[in-house]
mmCIF file of C-alpha atoms in Angstrom:
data_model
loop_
_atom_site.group_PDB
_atom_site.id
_atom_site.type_symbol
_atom_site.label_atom_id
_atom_site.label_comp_id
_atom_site.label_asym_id
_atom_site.label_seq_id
_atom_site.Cartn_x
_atom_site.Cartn_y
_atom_site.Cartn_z
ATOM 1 C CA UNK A 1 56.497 -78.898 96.724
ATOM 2 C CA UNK A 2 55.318 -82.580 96.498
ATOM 3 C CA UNK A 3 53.527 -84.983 98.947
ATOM 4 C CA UNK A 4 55.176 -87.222 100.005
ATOM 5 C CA UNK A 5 54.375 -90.769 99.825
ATOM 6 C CA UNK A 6 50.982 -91.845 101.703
ATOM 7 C CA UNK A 7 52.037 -94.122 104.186
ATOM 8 C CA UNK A 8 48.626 -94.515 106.054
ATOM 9 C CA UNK A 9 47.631 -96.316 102.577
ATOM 10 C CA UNK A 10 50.657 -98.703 102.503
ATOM 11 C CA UNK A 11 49.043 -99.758 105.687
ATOM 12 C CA UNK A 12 45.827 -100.691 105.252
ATOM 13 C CA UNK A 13 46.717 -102.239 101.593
ATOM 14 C CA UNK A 14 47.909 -104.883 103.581
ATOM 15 C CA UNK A 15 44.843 -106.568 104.747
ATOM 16 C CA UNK A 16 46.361 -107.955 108.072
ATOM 17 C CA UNK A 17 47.753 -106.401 110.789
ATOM 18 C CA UNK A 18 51.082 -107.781 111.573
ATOM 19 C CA UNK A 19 51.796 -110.051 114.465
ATOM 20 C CA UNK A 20 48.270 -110.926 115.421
ATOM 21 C CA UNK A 21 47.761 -113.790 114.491
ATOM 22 C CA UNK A 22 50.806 -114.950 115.890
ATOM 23 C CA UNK A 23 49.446 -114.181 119.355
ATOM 24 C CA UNK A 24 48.433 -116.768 121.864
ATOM 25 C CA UNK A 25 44.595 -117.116 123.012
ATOM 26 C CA UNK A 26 45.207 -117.239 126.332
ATOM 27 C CA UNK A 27 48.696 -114.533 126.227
ATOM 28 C CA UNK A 28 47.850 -110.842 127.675
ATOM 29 C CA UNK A 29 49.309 -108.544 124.877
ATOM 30 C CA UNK A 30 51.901 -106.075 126.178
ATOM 31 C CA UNK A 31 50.925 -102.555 126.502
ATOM 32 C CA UNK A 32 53.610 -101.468 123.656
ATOM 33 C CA UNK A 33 51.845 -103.888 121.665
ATOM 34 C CA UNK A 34 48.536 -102.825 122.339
ATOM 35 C CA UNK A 35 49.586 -99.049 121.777
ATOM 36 C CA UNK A 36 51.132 -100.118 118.264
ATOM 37 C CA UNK A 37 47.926 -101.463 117.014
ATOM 38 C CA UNK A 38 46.145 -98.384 118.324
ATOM 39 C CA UNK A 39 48.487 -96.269 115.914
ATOM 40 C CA UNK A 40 47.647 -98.905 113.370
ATOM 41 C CA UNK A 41 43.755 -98.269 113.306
ATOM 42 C CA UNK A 42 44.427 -94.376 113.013
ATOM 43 C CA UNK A 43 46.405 -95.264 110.149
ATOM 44 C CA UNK A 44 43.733 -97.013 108.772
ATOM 45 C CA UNK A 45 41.017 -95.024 109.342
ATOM 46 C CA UNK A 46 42.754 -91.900 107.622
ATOM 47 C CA UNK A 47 43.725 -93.873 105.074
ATOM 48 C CA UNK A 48 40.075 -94.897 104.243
ATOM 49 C CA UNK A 49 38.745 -91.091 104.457
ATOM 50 C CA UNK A 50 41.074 -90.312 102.272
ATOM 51 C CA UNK A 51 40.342 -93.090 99.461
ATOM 52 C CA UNK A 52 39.119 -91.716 96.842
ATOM 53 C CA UNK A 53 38.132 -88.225 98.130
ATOM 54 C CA UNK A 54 39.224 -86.439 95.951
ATOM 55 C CA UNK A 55 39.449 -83.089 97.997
ATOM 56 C CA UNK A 56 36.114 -83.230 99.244
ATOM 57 C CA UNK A 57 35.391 -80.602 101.569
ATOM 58 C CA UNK A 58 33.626 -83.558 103.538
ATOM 59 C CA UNK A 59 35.921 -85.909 103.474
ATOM 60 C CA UNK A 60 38.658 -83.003 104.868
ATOM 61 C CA UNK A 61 36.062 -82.335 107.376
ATOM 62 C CA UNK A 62 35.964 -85.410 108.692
ATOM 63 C CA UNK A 63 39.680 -85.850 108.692
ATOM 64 C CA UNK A 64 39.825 -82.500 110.653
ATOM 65 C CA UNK A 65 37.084 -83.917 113.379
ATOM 66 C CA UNK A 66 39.794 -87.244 113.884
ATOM 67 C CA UNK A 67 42.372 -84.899 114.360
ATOM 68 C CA UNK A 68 41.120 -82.225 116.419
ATOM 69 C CA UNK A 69 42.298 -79.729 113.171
ATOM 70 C CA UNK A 70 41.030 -76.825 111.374
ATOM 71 C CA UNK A 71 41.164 -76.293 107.473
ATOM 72 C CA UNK A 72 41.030 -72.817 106.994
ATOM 73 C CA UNK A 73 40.054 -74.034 103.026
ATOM 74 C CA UNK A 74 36.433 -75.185 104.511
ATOM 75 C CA UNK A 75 36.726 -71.669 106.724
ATOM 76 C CA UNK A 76 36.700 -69.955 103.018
ATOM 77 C CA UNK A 77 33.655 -71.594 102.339
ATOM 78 C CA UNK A 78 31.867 -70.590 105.729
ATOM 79 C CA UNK A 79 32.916 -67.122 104.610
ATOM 80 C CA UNK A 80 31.953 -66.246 101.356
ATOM 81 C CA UNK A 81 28.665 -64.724 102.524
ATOM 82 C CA UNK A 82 30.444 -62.416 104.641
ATOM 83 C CA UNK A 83 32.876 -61.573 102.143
ATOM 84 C CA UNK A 84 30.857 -60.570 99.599
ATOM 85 C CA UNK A 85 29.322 -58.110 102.039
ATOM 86 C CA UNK A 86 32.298 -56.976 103.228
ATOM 87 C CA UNK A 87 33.985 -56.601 99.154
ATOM 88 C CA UNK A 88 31.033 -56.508 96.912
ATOM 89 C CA UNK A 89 32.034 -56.261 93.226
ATOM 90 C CA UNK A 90 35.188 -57.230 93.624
ATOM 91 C CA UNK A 91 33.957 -61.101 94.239
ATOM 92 C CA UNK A 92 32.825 -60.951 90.850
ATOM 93 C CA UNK A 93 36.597 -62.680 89.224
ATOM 94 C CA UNK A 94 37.734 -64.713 92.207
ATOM 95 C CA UNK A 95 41.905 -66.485 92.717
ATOM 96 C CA UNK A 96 41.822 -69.005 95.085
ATOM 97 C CA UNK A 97 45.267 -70.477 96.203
ATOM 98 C CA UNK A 98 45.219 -73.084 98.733
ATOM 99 C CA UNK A 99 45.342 -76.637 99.463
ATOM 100 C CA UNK A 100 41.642 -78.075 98.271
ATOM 101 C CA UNK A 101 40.839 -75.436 95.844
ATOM 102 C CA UNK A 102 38.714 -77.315 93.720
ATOM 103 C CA UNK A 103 36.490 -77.498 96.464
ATOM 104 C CA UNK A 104 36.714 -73.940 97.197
ATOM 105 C CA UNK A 105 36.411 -73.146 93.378
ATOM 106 C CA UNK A 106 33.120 -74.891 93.290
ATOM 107 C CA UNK A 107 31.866 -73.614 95.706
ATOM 108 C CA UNK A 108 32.528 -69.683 94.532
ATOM 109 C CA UNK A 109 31.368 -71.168 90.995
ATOM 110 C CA UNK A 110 27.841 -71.148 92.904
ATOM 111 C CA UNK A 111 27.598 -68.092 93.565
ATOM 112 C CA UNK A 112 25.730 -65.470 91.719
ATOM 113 C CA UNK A 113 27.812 -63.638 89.233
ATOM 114 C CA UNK A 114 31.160 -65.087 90.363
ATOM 115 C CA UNK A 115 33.963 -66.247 88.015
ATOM 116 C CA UNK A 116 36.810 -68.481 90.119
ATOM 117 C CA UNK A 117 39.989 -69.978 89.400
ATOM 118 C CA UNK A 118 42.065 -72.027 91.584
ATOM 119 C CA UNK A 119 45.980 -72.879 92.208
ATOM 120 C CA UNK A 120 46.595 -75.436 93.921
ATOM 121 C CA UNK A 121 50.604 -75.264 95.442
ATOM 122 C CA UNK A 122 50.590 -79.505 96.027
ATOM 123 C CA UNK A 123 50.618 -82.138 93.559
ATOM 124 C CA UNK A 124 47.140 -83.909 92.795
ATOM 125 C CA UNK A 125 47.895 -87.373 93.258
ATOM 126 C CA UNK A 126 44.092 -87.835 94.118
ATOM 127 C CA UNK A 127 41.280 -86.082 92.107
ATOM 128 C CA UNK A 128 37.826 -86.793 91.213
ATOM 129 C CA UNK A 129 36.087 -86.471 87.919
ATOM 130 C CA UNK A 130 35.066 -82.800 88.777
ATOM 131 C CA UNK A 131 38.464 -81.587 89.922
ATOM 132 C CA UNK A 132 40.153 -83.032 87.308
ATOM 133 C CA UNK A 133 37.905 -81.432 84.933
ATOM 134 C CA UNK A 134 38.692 -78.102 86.223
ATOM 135 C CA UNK A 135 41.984 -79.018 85.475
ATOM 136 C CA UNK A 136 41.591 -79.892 82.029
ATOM 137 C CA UNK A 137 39.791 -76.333 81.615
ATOM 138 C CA UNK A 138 42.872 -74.775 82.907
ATOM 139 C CA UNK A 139 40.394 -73.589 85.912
ATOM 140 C CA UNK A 140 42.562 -74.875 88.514
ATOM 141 C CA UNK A 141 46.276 -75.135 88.281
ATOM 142 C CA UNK A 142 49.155 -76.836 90.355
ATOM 143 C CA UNK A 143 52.022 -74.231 90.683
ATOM 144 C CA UNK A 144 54.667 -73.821 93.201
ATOM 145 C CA UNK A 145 53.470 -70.564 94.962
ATOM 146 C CA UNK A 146 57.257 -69.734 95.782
ATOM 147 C CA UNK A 147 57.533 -69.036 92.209
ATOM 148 C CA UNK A 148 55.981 -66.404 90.227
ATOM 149 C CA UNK A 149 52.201 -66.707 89.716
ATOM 150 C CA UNK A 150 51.524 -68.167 86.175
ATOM 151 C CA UNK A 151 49.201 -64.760 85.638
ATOM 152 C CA UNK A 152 49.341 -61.109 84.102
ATOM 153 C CA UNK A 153 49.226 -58.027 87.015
ATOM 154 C CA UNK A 154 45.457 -57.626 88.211
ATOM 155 C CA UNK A 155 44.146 -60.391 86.572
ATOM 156 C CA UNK A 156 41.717 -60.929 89.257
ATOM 157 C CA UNK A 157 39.791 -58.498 91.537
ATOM 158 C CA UNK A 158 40.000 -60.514 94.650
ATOM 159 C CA UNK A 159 42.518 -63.262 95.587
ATOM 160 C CA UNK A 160 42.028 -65.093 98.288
ATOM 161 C CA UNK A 161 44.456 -67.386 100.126
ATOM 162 C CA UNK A 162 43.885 -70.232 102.659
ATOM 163 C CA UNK A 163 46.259 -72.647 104.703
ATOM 164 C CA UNK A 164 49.535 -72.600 102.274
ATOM 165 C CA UNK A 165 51.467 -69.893 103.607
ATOM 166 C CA UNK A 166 51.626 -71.446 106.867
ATOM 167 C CA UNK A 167 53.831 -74.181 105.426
ATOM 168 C CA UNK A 168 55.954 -71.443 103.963
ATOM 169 C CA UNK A 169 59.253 -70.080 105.796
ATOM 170 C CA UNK A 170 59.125 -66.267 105.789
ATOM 171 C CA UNK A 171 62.232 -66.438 103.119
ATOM 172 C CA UNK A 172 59.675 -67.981 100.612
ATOM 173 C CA UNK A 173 56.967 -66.130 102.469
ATOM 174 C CA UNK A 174 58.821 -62.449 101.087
ATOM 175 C CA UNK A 175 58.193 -63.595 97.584
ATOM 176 C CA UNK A 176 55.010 -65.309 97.505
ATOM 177 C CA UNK A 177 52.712 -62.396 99.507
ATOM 178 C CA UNK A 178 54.143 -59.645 96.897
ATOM 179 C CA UNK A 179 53.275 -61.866 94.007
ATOM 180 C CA UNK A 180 49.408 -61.933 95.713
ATOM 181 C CA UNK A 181 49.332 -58.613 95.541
ATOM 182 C CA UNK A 182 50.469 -58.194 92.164
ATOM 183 C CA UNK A 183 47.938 -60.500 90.654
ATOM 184 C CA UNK A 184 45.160 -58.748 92.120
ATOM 185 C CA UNK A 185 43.183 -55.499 91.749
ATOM 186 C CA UNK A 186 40.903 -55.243 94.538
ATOM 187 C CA UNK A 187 42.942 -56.686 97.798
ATOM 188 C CA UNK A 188 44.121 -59.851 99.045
ATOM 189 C CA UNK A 189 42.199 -61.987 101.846
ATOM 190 C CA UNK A 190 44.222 -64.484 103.926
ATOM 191 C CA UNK A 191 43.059 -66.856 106.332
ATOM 192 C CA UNK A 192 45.638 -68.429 108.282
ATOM 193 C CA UNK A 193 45.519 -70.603 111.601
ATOM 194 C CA UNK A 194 45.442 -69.610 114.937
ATOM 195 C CA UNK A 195 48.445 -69.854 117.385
ATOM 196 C CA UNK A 196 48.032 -73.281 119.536
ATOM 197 C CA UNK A 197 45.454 -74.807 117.025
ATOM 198 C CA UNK A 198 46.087 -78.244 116.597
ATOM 199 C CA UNK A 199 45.901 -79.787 112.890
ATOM 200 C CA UNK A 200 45.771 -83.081 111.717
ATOM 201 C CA UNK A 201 49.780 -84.066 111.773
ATOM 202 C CA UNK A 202 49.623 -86.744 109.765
ATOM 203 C CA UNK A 203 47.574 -85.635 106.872
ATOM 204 C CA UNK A 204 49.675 -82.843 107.146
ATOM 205 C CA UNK A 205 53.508 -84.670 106.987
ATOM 206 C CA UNK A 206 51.625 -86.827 104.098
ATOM 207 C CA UNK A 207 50.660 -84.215 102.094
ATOM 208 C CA UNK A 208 52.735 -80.971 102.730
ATOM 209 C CA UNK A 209 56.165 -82.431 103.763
ATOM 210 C CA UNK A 210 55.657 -80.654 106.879
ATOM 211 C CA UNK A 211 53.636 -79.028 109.415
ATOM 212 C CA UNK A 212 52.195 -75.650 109.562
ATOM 213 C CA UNK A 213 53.827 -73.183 111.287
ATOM 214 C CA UNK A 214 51.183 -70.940 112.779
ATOM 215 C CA UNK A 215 51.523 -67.290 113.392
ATOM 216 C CA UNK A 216 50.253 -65.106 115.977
ATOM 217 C CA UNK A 217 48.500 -62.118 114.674
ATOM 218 C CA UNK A 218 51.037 -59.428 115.686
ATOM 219 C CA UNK A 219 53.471 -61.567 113.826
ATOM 220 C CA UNK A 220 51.855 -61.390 110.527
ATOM 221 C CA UNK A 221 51.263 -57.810 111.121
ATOM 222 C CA UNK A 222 55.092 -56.505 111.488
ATOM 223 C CA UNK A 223 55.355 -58.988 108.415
ATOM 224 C CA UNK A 224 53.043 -57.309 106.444
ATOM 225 C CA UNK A 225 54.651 -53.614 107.541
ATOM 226 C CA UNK A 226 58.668 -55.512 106.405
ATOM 227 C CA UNK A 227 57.303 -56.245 102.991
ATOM 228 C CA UNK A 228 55.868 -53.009 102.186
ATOM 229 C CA UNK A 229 52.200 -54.802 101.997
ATOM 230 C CA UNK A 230 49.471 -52.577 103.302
ATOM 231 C CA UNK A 231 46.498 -53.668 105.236
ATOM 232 C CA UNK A 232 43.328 -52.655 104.241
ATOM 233 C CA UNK A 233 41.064 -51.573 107.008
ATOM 234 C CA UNK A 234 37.999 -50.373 105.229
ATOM 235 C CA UNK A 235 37.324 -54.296 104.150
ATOM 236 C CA UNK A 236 38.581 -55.408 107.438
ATOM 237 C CA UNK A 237 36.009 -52.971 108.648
ATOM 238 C CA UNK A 238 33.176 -54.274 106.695
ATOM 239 C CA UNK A 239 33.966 -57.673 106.900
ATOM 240 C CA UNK A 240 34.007 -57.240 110.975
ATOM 241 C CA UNK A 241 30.577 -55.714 110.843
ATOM 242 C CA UNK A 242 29.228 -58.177 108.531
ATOM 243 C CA UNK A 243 30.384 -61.199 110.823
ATOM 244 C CA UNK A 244 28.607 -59.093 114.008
ATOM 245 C CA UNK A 245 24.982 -59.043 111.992
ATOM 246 C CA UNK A 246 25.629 -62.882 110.789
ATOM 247 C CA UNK A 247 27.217 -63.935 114.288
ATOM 248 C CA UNK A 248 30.135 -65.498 112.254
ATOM 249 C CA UNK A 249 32.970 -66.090 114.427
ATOM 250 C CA UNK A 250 35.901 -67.134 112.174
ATOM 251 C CA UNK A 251 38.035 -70.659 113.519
ATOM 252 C CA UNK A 252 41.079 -68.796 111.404
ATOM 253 C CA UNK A 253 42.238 -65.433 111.163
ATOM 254 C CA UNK A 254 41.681 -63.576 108.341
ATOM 255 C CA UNK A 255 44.196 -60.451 107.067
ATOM 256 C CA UNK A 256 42.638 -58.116 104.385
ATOM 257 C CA UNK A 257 45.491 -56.794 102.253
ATOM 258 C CA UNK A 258 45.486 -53.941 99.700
ATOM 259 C CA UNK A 259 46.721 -54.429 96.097
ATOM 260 C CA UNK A 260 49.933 -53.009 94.550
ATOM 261 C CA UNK A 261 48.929 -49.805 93.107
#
């Protein structure tokens, strides 16, 4: 699963836009024209948010405010307070999978009494000094998440998974979600986007080959009930309770899974 090539880059590397200096002073530019170079400036302001980010959760937010998108990777973040309420000692060994784990990973790292790991399912063309170091450390991983997870059976208590299985077709989708399970000991938390929410489509044809496919609730529900995966509704319950006290209103939906027993 690699990105493909960054075209919004290619763009501004050029230092000109094309045709304009070609234009007459006194010529009205067409609308088409006028449109193109529109498209243009997008191209280039993306392309300069993403220079040298890294996987900055600001950076990504900023991208998302362009686009009108959510990243359900910064909605981890947002969450973690509400999570540990809701699962208590079982945020103690952390899995995060997701696009912008290192982010996510150093942000559990923070926490009090909280070892994290990462996998990251898209190739790192981009990484700063601190997510390449968790790299080095074997911290963070890439790994194609339709494959089998590079870990033993309940190696962590909690994994928790953000935005990549809603690039996945439910084919890939019956192999990765058991695998979740498997790797954990405590339960599984996915947060996946809303029905109708827009995300930023060219960040996401750059980066994920395509663009997210996102799944009503009742959807991922009969899902969950075809691949024997059982929800687990005294964390849901907490974690609903804890988001009432802290008036946390989630921008993606988040499933609480049992593990394989």
């Amino acid at each position: 699963m690699s990105r493909r090539p960054n075209t919004s880059r290619r763009l501004g590397d050029g230092g000109s836009i094309p045709f304009v200096g070609s234009l007459h002073p006194k010529a009205r530019p067409s609308p088409s024209l006028s449109v193109g170079l529109l498209v243009v400036g997008a191209f280039l302001i993306i392309g300069y948010l993403y220079h040298g980010s890294g996987g900055r959760s600001a950076d990504i937010d900023a991208l998302n405010r362009l686009e009108g998108g959510a990243s359900c990777a910064l909605e981890v973040q947002r969450a973690l307070p509400i999570l540990k309420k809701a699962y208590g000692d079982s945020m103690h060994k952390v899995l995060h999978v997701g696009p912008e784990t290192c982010s996510v990973v150093s942000k559990l790292l923070k926490e009090e009494d909280t070892e994290a790991w990462g996998i990251e399912p898209y190739d790192l063309e981009e990484a700063d000094g601190y997510c390449k170091s968790l790299l080095r450390k074997g911290i963070v991983r890439v790994a194609d998440i339709k494959f089998p997870l590079p870990y033993r059976a309940k190696s962590f208590s909690l994994v928790i998974v953000s935005d990549a299985l809603d690039y996945l077709s439910p084919k890939y989708l019956n192999r990765t979600l058991p695998e979740l399970a498997r790797v954990s000991a405590d339960g599984v938390v996915i947060l996946s986007g809303f029905p109708g929410q827009q995300r930023a489509k060219v960040a996401e044809l750059a980066k994920f080959g395509r663009p997210a496919k996102l799944r009503s609730s009742s959807w991922w529900i009969r899902f969950f009930v075809q691949t024997s995966l059982e929800e687990n509704e005294a964390a849901a319950k907490k974690f609903e309770q804890a988001a009432a006290k802290k008036s946390y209103k989630p921008s993606c939906q988040v499933f609480h899974l049992k593990s394989f027993q």
